[in-house]
Coordinates of C-alpha atoms in Angstrom, one line a residue:
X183 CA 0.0 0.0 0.0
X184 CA 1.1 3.6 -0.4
X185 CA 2.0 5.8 2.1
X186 CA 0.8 9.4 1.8
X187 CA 1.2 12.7 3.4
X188 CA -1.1 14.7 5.0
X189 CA 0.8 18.1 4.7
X190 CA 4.3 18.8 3.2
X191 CA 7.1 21.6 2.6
X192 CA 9.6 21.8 0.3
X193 CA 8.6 17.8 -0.8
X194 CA 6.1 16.7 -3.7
X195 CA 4.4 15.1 -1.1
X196 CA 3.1 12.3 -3.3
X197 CA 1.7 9.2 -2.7
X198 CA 4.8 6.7 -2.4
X199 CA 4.9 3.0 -2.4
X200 CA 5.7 2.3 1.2
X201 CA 8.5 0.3 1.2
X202 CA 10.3 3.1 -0.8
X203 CA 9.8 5.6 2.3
X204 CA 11.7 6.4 4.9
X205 CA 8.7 6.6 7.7
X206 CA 8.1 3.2 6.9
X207 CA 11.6 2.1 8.6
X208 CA 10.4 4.9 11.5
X209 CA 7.2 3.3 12.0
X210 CA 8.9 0.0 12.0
X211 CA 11.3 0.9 14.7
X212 CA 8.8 2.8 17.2
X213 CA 11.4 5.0 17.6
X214 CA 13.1 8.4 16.5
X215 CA 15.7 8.1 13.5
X216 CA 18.1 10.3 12.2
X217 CA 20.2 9.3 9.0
X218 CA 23.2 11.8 8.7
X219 CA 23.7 10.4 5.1
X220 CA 21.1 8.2 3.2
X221 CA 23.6 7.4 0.4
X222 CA 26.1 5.6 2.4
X223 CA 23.4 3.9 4.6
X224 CA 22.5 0.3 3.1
X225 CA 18.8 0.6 4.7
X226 CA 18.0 3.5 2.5
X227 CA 20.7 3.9 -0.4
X228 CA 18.6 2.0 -2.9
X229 CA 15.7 4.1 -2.4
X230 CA 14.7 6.1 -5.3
X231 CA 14.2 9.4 -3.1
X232 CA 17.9 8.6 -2.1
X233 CA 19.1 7.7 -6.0
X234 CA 17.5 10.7 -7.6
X235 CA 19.5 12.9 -4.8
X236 CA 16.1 14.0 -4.3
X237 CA 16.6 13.0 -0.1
X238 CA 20.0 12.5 1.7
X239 CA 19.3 13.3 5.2
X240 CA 16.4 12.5 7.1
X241 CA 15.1 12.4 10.1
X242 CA 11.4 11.5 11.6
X243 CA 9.6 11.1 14.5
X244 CA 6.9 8.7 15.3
X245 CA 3.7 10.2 15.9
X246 CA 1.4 8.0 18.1
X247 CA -2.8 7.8 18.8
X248 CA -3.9 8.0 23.0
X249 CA -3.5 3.9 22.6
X250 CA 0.1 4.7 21.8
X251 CA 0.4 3.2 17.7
X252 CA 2.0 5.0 15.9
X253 CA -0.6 6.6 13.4
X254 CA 2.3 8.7 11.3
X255 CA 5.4 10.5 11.8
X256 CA 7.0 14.0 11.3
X257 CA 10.0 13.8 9.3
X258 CA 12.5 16.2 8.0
X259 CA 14.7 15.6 4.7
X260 CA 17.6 17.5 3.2
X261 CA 19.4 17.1 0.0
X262 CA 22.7 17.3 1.8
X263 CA 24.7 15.2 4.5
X264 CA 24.0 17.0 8.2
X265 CA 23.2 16.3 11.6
X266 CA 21.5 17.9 13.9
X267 CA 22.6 19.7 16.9
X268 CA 21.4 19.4 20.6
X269 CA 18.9 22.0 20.2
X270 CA 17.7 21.4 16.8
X271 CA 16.8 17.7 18.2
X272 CA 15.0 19.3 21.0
X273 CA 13.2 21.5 18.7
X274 CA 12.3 18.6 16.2
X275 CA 10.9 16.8 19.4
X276 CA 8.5 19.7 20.2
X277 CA 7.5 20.0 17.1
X278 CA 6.4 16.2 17.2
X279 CA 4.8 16.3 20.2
X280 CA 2.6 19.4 19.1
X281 CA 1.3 17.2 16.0
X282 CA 0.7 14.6 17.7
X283 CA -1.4 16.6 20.0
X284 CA -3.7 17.6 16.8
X285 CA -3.8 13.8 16.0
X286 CA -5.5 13.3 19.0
X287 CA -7.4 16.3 19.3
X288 CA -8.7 15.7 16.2
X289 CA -9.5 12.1 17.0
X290 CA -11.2 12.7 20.0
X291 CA -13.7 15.6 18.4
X292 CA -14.6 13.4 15.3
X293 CA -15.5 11.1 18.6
X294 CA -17.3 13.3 20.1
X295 CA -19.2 14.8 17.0
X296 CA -20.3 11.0 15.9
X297 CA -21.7 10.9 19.6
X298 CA -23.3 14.0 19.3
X299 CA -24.9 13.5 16.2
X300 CA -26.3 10.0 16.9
X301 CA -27.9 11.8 20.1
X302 CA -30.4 14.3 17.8
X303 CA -33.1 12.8 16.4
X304 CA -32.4 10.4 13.3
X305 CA -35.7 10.6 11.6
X306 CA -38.5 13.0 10.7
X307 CA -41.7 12.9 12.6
X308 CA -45.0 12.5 10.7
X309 CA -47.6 11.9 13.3
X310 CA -51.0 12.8 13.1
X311 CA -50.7 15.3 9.7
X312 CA -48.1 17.0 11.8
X313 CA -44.4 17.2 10.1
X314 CA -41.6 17.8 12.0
X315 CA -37.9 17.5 11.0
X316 CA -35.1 19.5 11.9
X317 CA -31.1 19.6 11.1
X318 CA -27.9 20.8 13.0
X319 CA -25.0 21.7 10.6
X320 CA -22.1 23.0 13.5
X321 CA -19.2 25.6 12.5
X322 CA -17.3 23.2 14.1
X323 CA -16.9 19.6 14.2
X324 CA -19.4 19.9 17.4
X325 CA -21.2 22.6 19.0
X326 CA -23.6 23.8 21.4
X327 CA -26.5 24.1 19.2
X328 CA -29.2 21.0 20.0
X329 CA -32.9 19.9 19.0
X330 CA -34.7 17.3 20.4
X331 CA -38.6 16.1 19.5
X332 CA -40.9 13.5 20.5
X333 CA -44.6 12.7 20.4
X334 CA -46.8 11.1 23.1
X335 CA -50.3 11.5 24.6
X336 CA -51.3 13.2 21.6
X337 CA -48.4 16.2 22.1
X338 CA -45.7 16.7 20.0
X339 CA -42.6 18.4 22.2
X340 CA -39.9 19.9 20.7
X341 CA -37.2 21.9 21.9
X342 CA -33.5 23.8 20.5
X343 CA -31.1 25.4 22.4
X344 CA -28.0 27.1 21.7
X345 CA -25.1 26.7 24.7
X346 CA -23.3 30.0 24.9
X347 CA -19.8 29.1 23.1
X348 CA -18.5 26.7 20.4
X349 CA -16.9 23.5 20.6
X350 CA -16.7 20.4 22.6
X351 CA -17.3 22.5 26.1
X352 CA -20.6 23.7 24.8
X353 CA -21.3 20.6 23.7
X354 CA -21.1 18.5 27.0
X355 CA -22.9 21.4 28.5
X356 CA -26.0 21.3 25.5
X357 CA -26.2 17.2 25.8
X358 CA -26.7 17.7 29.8
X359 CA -29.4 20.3 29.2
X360 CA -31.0 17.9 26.0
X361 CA -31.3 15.5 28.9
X362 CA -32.9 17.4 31.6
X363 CA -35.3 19.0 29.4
X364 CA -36.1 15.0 27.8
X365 CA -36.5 14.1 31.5
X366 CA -39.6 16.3 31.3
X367 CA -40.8 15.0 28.4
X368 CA -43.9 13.1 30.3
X369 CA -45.1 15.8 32.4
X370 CA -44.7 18.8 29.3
X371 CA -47.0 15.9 27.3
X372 CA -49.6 15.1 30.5
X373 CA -50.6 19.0 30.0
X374 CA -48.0 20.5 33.3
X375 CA -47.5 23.6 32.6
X376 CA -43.9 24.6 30.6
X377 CA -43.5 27.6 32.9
X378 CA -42.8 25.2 35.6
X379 CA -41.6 22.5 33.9
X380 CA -38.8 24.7 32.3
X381 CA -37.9 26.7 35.8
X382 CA -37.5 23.1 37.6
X383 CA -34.9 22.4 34.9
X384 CA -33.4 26.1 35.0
X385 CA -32.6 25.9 38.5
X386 CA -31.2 22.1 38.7
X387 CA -28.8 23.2 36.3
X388 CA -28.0 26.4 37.6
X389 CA -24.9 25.3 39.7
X390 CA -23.8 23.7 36.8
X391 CA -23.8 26.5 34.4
X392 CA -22.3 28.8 37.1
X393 CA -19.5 26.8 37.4
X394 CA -18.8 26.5 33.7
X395 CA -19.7 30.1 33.1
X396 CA -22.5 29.4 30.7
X397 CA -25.7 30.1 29.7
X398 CA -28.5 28.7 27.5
X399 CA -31.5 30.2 25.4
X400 CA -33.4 27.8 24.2
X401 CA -37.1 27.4 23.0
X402 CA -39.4 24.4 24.2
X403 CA -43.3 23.8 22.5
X404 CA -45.7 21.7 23.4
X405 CA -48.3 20.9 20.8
X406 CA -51.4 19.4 20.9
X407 CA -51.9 16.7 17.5
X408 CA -55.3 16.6 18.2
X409 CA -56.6 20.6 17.7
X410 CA -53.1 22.6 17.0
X411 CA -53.4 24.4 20.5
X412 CA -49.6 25.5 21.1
X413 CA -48.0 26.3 24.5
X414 CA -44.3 27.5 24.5
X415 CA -41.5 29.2 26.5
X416 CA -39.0 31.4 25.4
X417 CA -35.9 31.2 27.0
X418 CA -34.0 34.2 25.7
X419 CA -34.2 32.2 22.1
X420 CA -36.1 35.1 20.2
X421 CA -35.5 33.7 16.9
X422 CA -39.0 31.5 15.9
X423 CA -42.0 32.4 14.0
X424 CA -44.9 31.1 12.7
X425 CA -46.2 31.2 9.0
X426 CA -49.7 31.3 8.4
X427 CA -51.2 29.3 5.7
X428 CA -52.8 33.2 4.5
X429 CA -49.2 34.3 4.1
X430 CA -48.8 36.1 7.6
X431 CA -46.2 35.7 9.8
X432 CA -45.8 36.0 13.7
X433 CA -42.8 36.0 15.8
X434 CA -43.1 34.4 19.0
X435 CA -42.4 36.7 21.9
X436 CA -41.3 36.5 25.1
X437 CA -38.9 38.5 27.8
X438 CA -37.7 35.4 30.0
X439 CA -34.3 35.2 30.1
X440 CA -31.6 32.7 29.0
X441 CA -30.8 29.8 31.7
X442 CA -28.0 30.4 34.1
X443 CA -28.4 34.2 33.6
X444 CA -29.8 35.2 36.7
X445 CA -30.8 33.2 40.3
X446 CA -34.3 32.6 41.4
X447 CA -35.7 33.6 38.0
X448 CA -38.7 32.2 36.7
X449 CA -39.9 31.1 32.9
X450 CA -44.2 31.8 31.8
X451 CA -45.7 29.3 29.5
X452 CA -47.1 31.4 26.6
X453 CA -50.3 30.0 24.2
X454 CA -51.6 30.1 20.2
X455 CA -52.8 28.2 18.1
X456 CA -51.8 26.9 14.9
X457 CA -54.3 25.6 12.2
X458 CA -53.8 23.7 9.2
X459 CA -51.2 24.7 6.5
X460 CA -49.3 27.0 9.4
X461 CA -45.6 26.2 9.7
X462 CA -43.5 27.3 13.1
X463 CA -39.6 27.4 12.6
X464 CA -37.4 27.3 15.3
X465 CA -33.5 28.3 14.8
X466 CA -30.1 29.5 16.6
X467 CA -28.7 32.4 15.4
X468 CA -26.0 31.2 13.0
X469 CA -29.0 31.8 10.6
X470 CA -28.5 35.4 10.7
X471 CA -25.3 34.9 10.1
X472 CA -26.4 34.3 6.1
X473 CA -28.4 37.6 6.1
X474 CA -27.0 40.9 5.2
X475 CA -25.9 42.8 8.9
X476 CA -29.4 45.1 8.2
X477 CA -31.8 42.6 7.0
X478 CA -35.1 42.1 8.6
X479 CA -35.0 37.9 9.3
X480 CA -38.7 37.8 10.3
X481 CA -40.0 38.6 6.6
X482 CA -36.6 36.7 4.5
X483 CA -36.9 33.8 7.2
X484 CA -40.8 33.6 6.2
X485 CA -40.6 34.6 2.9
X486 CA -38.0 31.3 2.5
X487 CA -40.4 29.3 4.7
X488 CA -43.6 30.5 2.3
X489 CA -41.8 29.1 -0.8
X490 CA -40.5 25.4 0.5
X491 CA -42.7 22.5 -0.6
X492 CA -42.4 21.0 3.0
X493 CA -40.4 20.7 6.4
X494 CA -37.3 18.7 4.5
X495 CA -37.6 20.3 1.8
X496 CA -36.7 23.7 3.4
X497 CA -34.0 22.4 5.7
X498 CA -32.3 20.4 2.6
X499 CA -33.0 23.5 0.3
X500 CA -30.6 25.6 3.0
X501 CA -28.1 23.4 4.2
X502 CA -26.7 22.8 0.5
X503 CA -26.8 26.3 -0.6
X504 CA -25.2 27.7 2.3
X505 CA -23.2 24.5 3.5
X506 CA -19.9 26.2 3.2
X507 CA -21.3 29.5 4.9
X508 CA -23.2 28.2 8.0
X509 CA -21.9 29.2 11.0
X510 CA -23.7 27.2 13.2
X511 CA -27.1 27.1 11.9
X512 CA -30.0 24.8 13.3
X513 CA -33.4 25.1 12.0
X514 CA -36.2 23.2 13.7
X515 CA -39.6 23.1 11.5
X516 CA -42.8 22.1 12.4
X517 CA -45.7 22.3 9.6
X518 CA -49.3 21.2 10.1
X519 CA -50.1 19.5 6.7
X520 CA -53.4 18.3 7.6
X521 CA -57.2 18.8 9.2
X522 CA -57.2 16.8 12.8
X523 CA -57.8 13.2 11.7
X524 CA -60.5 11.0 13.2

């Protein structure tokens, strides 16, 4: 098989068979190697790097994973015969160590976004002539943008909340408010009031987010399947409006704050209604981040919302026009498509 490198200066860089490397020997050994002068060393003189005078000294350091394998190396080449002194070595060690800290860094967040992701909801929800989908597209590999929906008792709930921050910190702190506010899930659909629901929550994480220094705004609605009657709160969110099926749109308002802002606050369940054709979306503020600085979002957000066929169709419609834009964006949708169904 080839060996091939992720990033290289002053060398093609090209795919290689991987006996004609080098790193190979490196890897091999498990341990650093220097080679003052490839020609006169019979490991390496035969090489074609080493024939073509394209390499003569080299030198490489194995790079391992948190398991300790060695999962690459850094290596060095000249096209002359040297060695390196005390403090170039030390320097070439540093160097090693600091990529090996982004090999593991970056292993350990494509762990931690596959754990994130496989923590949102995988599927659509068509229950009732209700259709609710959502998507999370993070600036990062993970962030503190979350939804969450589910349907029982005859209620749809469905929350998203945006951690304060970006990154793996947000995200530990989003997946342990996704998980207090799920633990609710059978009292929000039982009819208890979100006011209370959503201060219970508040204030049991409240030590948490002090010590972390976050906060949270977040949005959780509670709709009934049966007649469309809506109860929400508004936790410092402000960005979700609903689309009438005549063409009007109304953002959903409130002036309770964000979680973890202030002690011994309190959150009020607010009430509509939505009838048939009406969509409600739900999303963090990346959004706005695809807008002009002076637009007004309420009347682009709804006149995008107006023109999608459905709830997928909107969020696919977005995510691959702005995918290389989004700064992380979440939109939740929720669309009634049909009358209440016997």
């Amino acid at each position: 098989d080839d060996a091939t490198f992720p990033a290289a200066i002053g060398f093609p860089g090209v795919p290689l068979p991987r006996q004609q490397t080098f790193c190979h020997t490196t890897t091999a050994l498990d341990d650093v190697l220097e080679v003052p002068d490839a020609t006169a060393d019979p490991r390496f003189r035969d090489l074609d790097l080493v024939t073509s005078g394209a390499v003569t000294y080299y030198a490489g350091h194995p790079l391992r994973d948190p398991q300790g394998n060695v999962v690459g190396v850094l290596c060095v080449f000249d096209t002359r015969v040297r060695e390196l002194d005390d403090e170039q070595r030390a320097a070439f060690r540093d160097l090693a160590m600091l990529a090996q800290e982004e090999l593991t860094s970056a292993d350990d967040m494509a762990a931690a976004e596959r754990v994130q992701t496989s923590m949102l909801p995988s599927t659509a929800l068509d229950a009732e002539g209700w259709d609710v989908s959502g998507i999370c597209l993070p600036a990062l590999a993970v962030g503190g943008d979350f939804f969450d929906y589910a349907a029982s008792n005859g209620v749809v709930d469905l929350v998203l909340g945006d951690v304060m921050g970006k990154g793996t910190g947000a995200a530990l702190v989003g997946a342990g408010v996704r998980a207090a506010l799920r633990g609710t899930h059978s009292a929000v659909t039982a009819g208890v009031d979100l006011g209370v629901t959503s201060t219970q929550v508040a204030r049991a994480l409240l030590p948490d987010l002090e010590r972390t220094g976050a906060f949270v705004t977040l949005l959780q609605v509670a709709i009934d399947l049966d007649d469309g009657w809506t109860r929400y709160v508004d936790a410092g969110l402000g960005l979700a409006l609903i689309v009438r099926a005549d063409g009007g749109a109304e953002r959903l308002s409130s002036e309770d704050l964000p979680f973890g802002v202030i002690v011994d606050t309190h959150w009020t369940e607010h009430r509509l209604s939505m009838a048939p054709g009406d969509r409600l979306v739900v999303f963090s503020d990346g959004l706005l981040d695809l807008l002009e600085p002076d637009a007004d979002w309420l009347a682009e957000v709804g006149a995008l919302t107006r023109a999608a066929d459905d709830a997928r169709g909107l969020l696919a419609a977005r995510s691959e026009e702005h995918t290389s834009e989004l700064q992380s964006p979440m939109y939740l949708v929720c669309r009634l498509l049909l009358e209440k169904k016997k």
